[in-house]
PDB file of N, CA and C in Angstrom:
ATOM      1  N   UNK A   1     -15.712 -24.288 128.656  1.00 93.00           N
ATOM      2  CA  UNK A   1     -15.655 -23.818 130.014  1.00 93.00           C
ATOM      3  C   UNK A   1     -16.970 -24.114 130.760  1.00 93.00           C
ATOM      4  N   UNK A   2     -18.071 -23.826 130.359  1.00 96.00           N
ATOM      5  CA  UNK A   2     -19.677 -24.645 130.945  1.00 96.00           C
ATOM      6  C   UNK A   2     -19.127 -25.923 131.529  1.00 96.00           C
ATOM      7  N   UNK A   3     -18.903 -26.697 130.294  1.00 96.00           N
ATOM      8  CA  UNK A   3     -19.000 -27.940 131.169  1.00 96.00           C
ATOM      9  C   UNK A   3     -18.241 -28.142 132.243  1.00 96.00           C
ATOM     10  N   UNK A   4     -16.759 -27.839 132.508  1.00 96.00           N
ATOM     11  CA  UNK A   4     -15.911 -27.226 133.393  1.00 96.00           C
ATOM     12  C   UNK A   4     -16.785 -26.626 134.429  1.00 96.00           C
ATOM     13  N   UNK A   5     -17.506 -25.692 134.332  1.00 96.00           N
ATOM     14  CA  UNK A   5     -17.833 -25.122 135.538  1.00 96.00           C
ATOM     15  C   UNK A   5     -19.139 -26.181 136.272  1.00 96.00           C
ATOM     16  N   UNK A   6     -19.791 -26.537 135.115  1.00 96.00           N
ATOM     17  CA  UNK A   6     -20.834 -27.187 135.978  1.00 96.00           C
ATOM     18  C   UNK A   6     -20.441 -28.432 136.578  1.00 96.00           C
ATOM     19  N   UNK A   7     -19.192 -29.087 135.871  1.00 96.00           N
ATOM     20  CA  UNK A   7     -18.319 -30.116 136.844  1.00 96.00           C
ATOM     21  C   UNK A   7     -18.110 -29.788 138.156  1.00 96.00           C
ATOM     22  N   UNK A   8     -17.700 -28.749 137.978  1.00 96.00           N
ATOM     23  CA  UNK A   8     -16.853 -27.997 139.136  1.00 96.00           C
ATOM     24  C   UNK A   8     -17.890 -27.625 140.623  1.00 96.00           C
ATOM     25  N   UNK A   9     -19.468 -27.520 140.120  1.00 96.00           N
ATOM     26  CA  UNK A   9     -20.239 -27.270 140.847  1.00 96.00           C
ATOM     27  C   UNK A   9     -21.218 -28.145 141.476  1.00 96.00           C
ATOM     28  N   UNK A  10     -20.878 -29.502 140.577  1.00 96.00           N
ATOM     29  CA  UNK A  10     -21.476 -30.866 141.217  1.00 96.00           C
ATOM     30  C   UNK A  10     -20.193 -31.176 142.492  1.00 96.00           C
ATOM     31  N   UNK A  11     -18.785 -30.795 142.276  1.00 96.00           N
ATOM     32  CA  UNK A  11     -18.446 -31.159 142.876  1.00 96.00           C
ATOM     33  C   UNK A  11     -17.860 -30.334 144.639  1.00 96.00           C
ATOM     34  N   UNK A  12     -18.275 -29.120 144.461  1.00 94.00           N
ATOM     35  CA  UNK A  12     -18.467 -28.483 146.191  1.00 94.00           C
ATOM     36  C   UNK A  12     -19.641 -28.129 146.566  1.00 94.00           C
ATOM     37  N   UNK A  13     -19.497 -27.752 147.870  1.00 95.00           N
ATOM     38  CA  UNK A  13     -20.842 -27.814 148.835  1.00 95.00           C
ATOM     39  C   UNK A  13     -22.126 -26.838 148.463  1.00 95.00           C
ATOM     40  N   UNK A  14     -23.225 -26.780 147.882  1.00 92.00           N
ATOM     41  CA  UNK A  14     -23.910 -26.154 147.376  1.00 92.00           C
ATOM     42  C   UNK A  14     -24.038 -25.013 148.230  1.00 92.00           C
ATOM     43  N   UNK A  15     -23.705 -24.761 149.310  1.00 92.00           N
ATOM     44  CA  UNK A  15     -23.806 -23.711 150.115  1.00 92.00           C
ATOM     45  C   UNK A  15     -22.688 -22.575 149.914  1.00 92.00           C
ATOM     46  N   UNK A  16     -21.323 -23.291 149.701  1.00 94.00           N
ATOM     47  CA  UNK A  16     -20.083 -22.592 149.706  1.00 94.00           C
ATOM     48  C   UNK A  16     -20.395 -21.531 148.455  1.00 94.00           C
ATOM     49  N   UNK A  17     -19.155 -20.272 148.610  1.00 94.00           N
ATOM     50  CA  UNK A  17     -19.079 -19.191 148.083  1.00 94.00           C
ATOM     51  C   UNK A  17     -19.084 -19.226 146.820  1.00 94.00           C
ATOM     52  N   UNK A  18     -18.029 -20.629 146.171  1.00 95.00           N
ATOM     53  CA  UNK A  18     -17.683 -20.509 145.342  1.00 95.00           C
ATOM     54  C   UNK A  18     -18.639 -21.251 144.072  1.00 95.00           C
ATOM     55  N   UNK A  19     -19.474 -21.996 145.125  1.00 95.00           N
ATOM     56  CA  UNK A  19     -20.899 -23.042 144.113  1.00 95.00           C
ATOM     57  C   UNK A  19     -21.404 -21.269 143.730  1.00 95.00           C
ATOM     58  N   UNK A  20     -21.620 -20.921 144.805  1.00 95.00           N
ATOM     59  CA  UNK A  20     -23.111 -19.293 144.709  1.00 95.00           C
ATOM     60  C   UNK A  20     -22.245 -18.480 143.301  1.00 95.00           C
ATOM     61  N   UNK A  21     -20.694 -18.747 143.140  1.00 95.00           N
ATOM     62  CA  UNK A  21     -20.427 -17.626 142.426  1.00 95.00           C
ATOM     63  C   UNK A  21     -20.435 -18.519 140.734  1.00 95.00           C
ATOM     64  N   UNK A  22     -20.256 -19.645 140.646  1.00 95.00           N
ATOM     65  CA  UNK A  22     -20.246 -21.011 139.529  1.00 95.00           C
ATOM     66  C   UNK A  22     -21.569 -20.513 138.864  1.00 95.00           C
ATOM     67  N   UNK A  23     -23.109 -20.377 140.309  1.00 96.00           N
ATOM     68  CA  UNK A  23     -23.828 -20.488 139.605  1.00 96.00           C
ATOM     69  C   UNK A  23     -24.304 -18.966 139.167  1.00 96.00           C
ATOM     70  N   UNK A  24     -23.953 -18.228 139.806  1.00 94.00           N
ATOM     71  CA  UNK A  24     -23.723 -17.131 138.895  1.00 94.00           C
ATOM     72  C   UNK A  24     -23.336 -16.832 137.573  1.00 94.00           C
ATOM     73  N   UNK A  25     -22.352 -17.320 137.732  1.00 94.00           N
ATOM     74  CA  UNK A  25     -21.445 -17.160 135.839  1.00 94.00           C
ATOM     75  C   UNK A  25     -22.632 -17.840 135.292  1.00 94.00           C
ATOM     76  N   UNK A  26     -23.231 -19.365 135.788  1.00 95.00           N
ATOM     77  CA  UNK A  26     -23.920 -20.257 134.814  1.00 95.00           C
ATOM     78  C   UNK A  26     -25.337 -19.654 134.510  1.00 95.00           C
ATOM     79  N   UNK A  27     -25.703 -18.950 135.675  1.00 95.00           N
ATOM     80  CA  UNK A  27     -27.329 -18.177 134.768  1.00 95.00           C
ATOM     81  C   UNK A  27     -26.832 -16.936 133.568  1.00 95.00           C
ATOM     82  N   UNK A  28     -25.982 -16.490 133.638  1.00 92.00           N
ATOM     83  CA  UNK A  28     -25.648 -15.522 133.090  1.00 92.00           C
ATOM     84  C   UNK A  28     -24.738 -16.227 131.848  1.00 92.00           C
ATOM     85  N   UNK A  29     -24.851 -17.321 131.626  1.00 93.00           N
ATOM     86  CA  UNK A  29     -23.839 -17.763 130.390  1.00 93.00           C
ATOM     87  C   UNK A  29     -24.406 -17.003 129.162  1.00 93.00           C
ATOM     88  N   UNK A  30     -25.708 -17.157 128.553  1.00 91.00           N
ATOM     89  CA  UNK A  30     -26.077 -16.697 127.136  1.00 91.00           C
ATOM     90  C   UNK A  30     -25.107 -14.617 127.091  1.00 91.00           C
ATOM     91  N   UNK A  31     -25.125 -14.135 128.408  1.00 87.00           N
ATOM     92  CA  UNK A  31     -24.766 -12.901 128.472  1.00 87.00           C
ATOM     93  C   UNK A  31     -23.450 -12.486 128.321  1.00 87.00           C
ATOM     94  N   UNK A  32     -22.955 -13.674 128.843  1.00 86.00           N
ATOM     95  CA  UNK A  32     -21.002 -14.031 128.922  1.00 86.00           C
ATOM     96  C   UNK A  32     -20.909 -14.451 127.645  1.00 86.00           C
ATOM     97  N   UNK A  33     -21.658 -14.960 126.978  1.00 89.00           N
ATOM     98  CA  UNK A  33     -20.840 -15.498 125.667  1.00 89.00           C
ATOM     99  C   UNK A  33     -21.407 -15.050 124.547  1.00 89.00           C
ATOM    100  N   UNK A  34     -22.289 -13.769 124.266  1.00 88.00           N
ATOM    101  CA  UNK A  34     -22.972 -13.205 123.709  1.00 88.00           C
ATOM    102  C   UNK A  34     -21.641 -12.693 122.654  1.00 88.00           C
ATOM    103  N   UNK A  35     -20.534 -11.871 123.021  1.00 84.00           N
ATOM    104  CA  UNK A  35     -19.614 -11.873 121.843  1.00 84.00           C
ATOM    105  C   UNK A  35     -19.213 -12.674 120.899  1.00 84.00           C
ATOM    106  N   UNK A  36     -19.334 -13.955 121.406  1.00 88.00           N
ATOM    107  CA  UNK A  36     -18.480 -14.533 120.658  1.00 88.00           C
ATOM    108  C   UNK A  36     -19.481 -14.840 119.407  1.00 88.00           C
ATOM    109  N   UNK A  37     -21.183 -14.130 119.696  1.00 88.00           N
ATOM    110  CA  UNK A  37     -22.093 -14.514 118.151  1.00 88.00           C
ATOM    111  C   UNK A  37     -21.909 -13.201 117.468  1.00 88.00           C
ATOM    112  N   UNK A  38     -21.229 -12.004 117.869  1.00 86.00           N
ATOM    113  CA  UNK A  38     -21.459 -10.962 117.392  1.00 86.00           C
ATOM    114  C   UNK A  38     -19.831 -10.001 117.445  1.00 86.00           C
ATOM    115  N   UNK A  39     -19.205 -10.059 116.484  1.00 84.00           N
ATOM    116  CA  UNK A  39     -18.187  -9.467 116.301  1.00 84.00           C
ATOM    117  C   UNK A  39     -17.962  -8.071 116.690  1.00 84.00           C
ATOM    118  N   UNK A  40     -19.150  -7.510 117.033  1.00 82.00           N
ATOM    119  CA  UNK A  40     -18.987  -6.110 117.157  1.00 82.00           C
ATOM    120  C   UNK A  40     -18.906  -6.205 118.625  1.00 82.00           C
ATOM    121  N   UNK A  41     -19.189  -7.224 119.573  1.00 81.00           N
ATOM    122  CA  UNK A  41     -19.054  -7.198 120.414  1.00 81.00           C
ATOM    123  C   UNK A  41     -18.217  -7.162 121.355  1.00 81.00           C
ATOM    124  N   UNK A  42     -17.697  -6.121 122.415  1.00 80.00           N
ATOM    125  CA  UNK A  42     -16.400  -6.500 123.066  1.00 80.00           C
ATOM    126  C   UNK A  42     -16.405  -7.512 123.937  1.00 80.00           C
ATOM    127  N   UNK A  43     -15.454  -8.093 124.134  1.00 81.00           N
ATOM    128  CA  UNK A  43     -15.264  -9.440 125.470  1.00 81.00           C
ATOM    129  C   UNK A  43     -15.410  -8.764 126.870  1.00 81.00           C
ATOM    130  N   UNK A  44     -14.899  -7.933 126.977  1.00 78.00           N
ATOM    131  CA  UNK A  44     -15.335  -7.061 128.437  1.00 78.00           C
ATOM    132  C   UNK A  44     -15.898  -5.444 127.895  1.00 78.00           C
ATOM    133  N   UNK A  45     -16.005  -4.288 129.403  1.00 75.00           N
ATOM    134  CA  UNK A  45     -16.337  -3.527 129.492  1.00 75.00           C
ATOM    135  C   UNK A  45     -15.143  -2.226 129.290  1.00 75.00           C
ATOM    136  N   UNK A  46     -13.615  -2.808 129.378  1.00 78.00           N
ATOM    137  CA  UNK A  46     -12.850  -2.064 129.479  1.00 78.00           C
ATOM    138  C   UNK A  46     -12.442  -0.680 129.240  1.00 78.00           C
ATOM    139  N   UNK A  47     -13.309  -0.450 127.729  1.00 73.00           N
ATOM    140  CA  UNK A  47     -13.085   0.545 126.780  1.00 73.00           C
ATOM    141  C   UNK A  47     -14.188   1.451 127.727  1.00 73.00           C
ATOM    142  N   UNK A  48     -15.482   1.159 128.196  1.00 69.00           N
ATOM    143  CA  UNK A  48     -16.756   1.915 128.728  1.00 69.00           C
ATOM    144  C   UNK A  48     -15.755   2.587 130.279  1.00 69.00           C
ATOM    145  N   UNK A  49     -15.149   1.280 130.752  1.00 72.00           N
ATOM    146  CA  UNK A  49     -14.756   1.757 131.970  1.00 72.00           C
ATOM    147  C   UNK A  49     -13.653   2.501 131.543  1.00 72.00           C
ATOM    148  N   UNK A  50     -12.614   2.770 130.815  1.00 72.00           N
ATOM    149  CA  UNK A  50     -11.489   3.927 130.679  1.00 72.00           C
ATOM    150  C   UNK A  50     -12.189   5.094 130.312  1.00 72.00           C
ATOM    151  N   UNK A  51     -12.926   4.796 129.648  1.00 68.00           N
ATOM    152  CA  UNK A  51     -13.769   6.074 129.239  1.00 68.00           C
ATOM    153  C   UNK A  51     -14.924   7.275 130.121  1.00 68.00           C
ATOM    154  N   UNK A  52     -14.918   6.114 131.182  1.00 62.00           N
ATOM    155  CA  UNK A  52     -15.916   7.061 132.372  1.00 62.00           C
ATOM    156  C   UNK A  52     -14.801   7.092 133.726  1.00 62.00           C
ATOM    157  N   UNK A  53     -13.723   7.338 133.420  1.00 65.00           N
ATOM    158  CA  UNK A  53     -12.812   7.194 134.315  1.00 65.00           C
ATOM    159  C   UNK A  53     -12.200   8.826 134.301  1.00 65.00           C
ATOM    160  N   UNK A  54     -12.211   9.555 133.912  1.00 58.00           N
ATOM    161  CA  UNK A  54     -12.248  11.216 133.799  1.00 58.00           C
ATOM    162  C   UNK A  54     -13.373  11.522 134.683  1.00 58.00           C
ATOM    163  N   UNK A  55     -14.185  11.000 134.208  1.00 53.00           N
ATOM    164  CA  UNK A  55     -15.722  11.909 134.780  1.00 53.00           C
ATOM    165  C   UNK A  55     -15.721  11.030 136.417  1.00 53.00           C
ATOM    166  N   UNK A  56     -15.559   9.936 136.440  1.00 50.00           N
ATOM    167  CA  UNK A  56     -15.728   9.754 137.547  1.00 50.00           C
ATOM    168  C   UNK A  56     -15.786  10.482 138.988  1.00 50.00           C
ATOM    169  N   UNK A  57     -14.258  10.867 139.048  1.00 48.00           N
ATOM    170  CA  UNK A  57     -13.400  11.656 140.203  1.00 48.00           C
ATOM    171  C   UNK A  57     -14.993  12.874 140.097  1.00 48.00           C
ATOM    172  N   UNK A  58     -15.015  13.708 139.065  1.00 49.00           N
ATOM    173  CA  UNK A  58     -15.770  14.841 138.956  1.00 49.00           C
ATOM    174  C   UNK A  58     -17.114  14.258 139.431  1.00 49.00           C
ATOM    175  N   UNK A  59     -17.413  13.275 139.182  1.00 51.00           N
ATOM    176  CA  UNK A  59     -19.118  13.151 139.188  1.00 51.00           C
ATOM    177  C   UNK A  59     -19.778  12.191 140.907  1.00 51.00           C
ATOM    178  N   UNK A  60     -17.973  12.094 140.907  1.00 54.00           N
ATOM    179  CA  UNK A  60     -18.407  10.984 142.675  1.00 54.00           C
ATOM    180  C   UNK A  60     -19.087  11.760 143.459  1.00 54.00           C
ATOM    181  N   UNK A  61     -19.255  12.712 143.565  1.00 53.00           N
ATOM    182  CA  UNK A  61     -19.872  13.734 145.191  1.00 53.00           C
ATOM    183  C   UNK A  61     -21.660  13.869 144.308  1.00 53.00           C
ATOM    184  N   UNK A  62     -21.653  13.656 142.860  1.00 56.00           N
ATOM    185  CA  UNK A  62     -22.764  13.371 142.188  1.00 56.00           C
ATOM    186  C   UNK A  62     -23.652  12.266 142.485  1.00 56.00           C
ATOM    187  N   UNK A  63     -22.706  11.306 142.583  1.00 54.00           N
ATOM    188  CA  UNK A  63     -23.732   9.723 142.872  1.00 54.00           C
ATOM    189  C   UNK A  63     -23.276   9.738 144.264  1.00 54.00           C
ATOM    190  N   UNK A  64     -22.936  10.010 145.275  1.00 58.00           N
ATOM    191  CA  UNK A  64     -22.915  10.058 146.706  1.00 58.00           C
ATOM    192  C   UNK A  64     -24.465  10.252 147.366  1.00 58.00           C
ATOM    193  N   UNK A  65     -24.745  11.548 146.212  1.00 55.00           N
ATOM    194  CA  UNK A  65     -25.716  12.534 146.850  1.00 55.00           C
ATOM    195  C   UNK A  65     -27.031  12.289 145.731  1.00 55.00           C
ATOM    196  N   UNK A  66     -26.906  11.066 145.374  1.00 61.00           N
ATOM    197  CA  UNK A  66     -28.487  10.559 144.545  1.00 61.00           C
ATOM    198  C   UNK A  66     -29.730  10.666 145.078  1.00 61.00           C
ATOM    199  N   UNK A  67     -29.335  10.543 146.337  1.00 67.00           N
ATOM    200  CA  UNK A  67     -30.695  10.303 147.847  1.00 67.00           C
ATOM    201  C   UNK A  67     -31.067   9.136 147.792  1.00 67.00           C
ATOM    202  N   UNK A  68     -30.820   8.306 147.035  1.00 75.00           N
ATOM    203  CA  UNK A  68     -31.403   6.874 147.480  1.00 75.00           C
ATOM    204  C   UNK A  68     -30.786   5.952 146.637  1.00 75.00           C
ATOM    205  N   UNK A  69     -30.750   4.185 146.452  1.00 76.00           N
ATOM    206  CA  UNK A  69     -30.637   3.770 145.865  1.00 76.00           C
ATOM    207  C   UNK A  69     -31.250   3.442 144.622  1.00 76.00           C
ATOM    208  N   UNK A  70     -32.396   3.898 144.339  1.00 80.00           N
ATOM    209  CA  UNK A  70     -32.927   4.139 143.111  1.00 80.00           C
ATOM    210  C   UNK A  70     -31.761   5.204 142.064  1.00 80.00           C
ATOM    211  N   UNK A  71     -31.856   6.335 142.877  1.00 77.00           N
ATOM    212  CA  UNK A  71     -31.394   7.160 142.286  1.00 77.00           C
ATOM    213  C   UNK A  71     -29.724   7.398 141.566  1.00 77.00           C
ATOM    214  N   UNK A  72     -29.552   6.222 142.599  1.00 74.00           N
ATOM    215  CA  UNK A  72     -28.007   5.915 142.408  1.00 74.00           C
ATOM    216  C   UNK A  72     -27.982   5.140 140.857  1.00 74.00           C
ATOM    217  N   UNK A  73     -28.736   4.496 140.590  1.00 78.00           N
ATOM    218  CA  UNK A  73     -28.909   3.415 139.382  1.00 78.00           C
ATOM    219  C   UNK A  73     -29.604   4.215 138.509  1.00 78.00           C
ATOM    220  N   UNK A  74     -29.894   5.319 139.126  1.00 79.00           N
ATOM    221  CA  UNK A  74     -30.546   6.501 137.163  1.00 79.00           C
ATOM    222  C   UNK A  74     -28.752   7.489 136.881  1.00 79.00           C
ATOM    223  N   UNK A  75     -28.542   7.751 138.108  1.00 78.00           N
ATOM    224  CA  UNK A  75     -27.255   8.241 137.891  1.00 78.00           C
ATOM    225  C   UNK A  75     -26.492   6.954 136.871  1.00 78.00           C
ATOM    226  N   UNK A  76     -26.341   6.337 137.016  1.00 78.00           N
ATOM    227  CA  UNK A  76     -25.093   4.611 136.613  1.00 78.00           C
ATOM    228  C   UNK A  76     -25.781   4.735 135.057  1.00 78.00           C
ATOM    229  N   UNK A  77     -26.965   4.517 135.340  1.00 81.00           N
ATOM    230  CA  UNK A  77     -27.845   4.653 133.489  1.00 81.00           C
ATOM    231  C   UNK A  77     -27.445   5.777 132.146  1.00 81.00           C
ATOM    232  N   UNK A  78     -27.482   7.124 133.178  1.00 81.00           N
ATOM    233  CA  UNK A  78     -27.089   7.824 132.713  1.00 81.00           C
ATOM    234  C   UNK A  78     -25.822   8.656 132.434  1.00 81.00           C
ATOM    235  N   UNK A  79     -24.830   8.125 133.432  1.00 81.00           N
ATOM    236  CA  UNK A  79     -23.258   7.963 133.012  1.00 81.00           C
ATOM    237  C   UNK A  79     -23.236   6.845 131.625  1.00 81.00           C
ATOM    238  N   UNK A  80     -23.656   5.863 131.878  1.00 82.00           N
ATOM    239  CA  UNK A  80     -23.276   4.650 130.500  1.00 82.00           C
ATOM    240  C   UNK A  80     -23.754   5.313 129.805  1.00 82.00           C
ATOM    241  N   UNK A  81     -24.582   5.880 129.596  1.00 85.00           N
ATOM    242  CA  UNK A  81     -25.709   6.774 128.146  1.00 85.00           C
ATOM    243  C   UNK A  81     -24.881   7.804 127.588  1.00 85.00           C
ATOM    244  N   UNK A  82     -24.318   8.576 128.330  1.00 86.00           N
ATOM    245  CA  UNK A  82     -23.444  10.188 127.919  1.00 86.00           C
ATOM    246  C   UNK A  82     -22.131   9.066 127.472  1.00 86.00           C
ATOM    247  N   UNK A  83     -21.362   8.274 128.052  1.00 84.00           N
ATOM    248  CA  UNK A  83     -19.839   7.923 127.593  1.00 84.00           C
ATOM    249  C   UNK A  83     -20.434   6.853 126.639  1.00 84.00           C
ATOM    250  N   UNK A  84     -21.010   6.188 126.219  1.00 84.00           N
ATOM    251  CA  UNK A  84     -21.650   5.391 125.411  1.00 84.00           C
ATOM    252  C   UNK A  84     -21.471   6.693 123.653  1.00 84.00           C
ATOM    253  N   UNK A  85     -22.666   7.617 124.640  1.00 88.00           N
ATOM    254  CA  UNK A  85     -22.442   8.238 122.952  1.00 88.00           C
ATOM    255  C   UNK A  85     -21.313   8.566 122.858  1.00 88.00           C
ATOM    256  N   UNK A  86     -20.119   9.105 123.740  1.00 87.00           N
ATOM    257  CA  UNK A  86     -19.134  10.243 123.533  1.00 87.00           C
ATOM    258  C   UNK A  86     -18.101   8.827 122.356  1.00 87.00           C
ATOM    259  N   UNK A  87     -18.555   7.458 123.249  1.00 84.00           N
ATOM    260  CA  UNK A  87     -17.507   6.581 122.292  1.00 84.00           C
ATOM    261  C   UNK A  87     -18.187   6.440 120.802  1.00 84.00           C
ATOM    262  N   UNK A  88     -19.331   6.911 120.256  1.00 88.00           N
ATOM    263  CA  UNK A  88     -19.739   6.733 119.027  1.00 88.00           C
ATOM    264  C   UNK A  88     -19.827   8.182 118.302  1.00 88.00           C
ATOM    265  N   UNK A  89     -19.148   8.989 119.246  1.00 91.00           N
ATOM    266  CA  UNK A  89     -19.053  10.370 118.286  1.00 91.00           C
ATOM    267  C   UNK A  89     -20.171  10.790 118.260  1.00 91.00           C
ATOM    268  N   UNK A  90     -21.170  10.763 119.136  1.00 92.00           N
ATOM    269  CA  UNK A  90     -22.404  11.643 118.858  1.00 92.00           C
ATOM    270  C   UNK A  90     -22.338  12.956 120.287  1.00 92.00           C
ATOM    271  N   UNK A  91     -23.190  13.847 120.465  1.00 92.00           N
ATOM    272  CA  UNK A  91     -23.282  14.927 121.115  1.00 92.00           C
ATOM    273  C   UNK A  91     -24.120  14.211 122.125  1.00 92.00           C
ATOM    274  N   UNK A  92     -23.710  13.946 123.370  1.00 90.00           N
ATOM    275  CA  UNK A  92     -24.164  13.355 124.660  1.00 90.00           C
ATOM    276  C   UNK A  92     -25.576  13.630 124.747  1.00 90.00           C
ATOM    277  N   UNK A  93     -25.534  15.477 124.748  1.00 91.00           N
ATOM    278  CA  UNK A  93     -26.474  16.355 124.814  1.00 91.00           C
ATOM    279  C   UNK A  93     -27.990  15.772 124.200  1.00 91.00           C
ATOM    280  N   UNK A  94     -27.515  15.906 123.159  1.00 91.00           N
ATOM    281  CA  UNK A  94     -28.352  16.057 121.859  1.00 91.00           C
ATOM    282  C   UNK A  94     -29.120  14.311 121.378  1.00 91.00           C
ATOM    283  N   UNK A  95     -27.938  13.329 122.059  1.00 89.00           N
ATOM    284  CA  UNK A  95     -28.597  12.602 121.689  1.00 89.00           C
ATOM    285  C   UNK A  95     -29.352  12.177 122.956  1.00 89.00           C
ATOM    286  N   UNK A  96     -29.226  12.266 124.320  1.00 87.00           N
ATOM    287  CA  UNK A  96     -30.226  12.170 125.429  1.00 87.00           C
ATOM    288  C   UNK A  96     -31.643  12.884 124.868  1.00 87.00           C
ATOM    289  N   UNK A  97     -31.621  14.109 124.693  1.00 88.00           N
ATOM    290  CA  UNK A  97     -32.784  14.597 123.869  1.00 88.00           C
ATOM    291  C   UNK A  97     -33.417  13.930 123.115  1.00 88.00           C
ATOM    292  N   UNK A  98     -32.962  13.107 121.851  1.00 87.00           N
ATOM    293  CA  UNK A  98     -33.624  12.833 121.155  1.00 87.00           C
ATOM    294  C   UNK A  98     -34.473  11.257 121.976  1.00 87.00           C
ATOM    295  N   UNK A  99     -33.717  10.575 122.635  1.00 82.00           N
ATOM    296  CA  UNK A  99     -34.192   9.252 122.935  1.00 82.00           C
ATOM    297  C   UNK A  99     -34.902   9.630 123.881  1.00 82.00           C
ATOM    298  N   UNK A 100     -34.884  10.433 125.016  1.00 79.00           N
ATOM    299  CA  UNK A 100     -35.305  10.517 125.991  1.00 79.00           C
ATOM    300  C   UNK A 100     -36.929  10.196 126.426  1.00 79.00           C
ATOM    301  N   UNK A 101     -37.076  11.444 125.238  1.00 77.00           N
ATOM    302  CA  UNK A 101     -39.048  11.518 125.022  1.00 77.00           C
ATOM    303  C   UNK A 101     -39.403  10.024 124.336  1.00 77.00           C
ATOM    304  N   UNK A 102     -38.374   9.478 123.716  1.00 72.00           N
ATOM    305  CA  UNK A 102     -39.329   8.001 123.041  1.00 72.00           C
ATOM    306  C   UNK A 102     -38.868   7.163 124.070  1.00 72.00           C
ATOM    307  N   UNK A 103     -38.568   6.801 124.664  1.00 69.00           N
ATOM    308  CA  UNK A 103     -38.102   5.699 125.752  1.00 69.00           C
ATOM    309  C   UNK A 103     -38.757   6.005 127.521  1.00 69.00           C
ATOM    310  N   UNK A 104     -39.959   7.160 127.215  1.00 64.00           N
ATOM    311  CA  UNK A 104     -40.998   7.286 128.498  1.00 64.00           C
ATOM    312  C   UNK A 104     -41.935   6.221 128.176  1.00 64.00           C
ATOM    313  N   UNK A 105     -42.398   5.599 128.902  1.00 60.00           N
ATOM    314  CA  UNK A 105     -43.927   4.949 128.904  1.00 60.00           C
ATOM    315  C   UNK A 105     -44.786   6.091 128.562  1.00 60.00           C
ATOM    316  N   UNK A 106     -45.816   5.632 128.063  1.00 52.00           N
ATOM    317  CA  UNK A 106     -47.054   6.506 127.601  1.00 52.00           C
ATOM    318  C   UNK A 106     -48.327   5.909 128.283  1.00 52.00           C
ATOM    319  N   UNK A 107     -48.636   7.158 129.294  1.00 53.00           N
ATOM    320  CA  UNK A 107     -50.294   6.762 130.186  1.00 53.00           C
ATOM    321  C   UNK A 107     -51.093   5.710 129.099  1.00 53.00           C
TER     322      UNK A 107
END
C-alpha cells in the first residue's frame, strides 16, 4: 500500500486535500504498521473506543468545561489511562496512584 500511496501522490496537485491527507498516512507509516511487528497489537482503536463509550455521555459536560485546550488533552490522557487499565483488569484508582508520582519530572 506505500508504494500505492506514494504513486498516488506524485500523481495530484501537491496542494489538493487529498496529497495533504496521502502525506499524512505517509509520515505516520512506521505508526500504521506498527501491528503488523507485534502481535499483541490491535489494527485499530476499536476495543479503547467501545470501551470509553459508557463514560463518555457521563464525562462530556467534563471535557466541555476543561477551560482550555491544554486541559482538554489532560482530560483525553486521562480517560485512555482509567479505560486502558479497566481493559487489563487493574483498579483505575490504584493504578493512576502508583504511576502518577513516577511519571512527574523531577526539579
Amino acid at each position: 500500500m506505500k508504494p500505492w500511496l506514494e504513486a498516488k501522490l506524485a500523481a495530484v496537485s501537491g496542494k489538493s486535500t487529498i496529497a495533504e491527507a496521502i502525506r499524512y498516512a505517509l509520515s505516520r507509516w512506521a505508526g500504521l504498521t506498527r501491528y503488523l511487528d507485534d502481535g499483541r497489537i490491535e489494527i485499530d482503536n476499536n476495543v479503547v473506543e467501545r470501551a470509553m463509550r459508557p463514560s463518555r455521555s457521563a464525562a462530556k459536560q467534563e471535557h466541555l468545561f476543561a477551560g482550555s485546550d491544554e486541559g482538554g488533552r489532560h482530560w483525553a490522557v486521562h480517560a485512555s489511562l482509567i479505560e486502558t487499565a479497566k481493559m487489563n483488569d487493574l483498579n483505575p484508582q490504584a493504578y493512576l496512584a502508583d504511576v502518577s508520582p513516577r511519571s512527574r519530572p523531577h526539579p
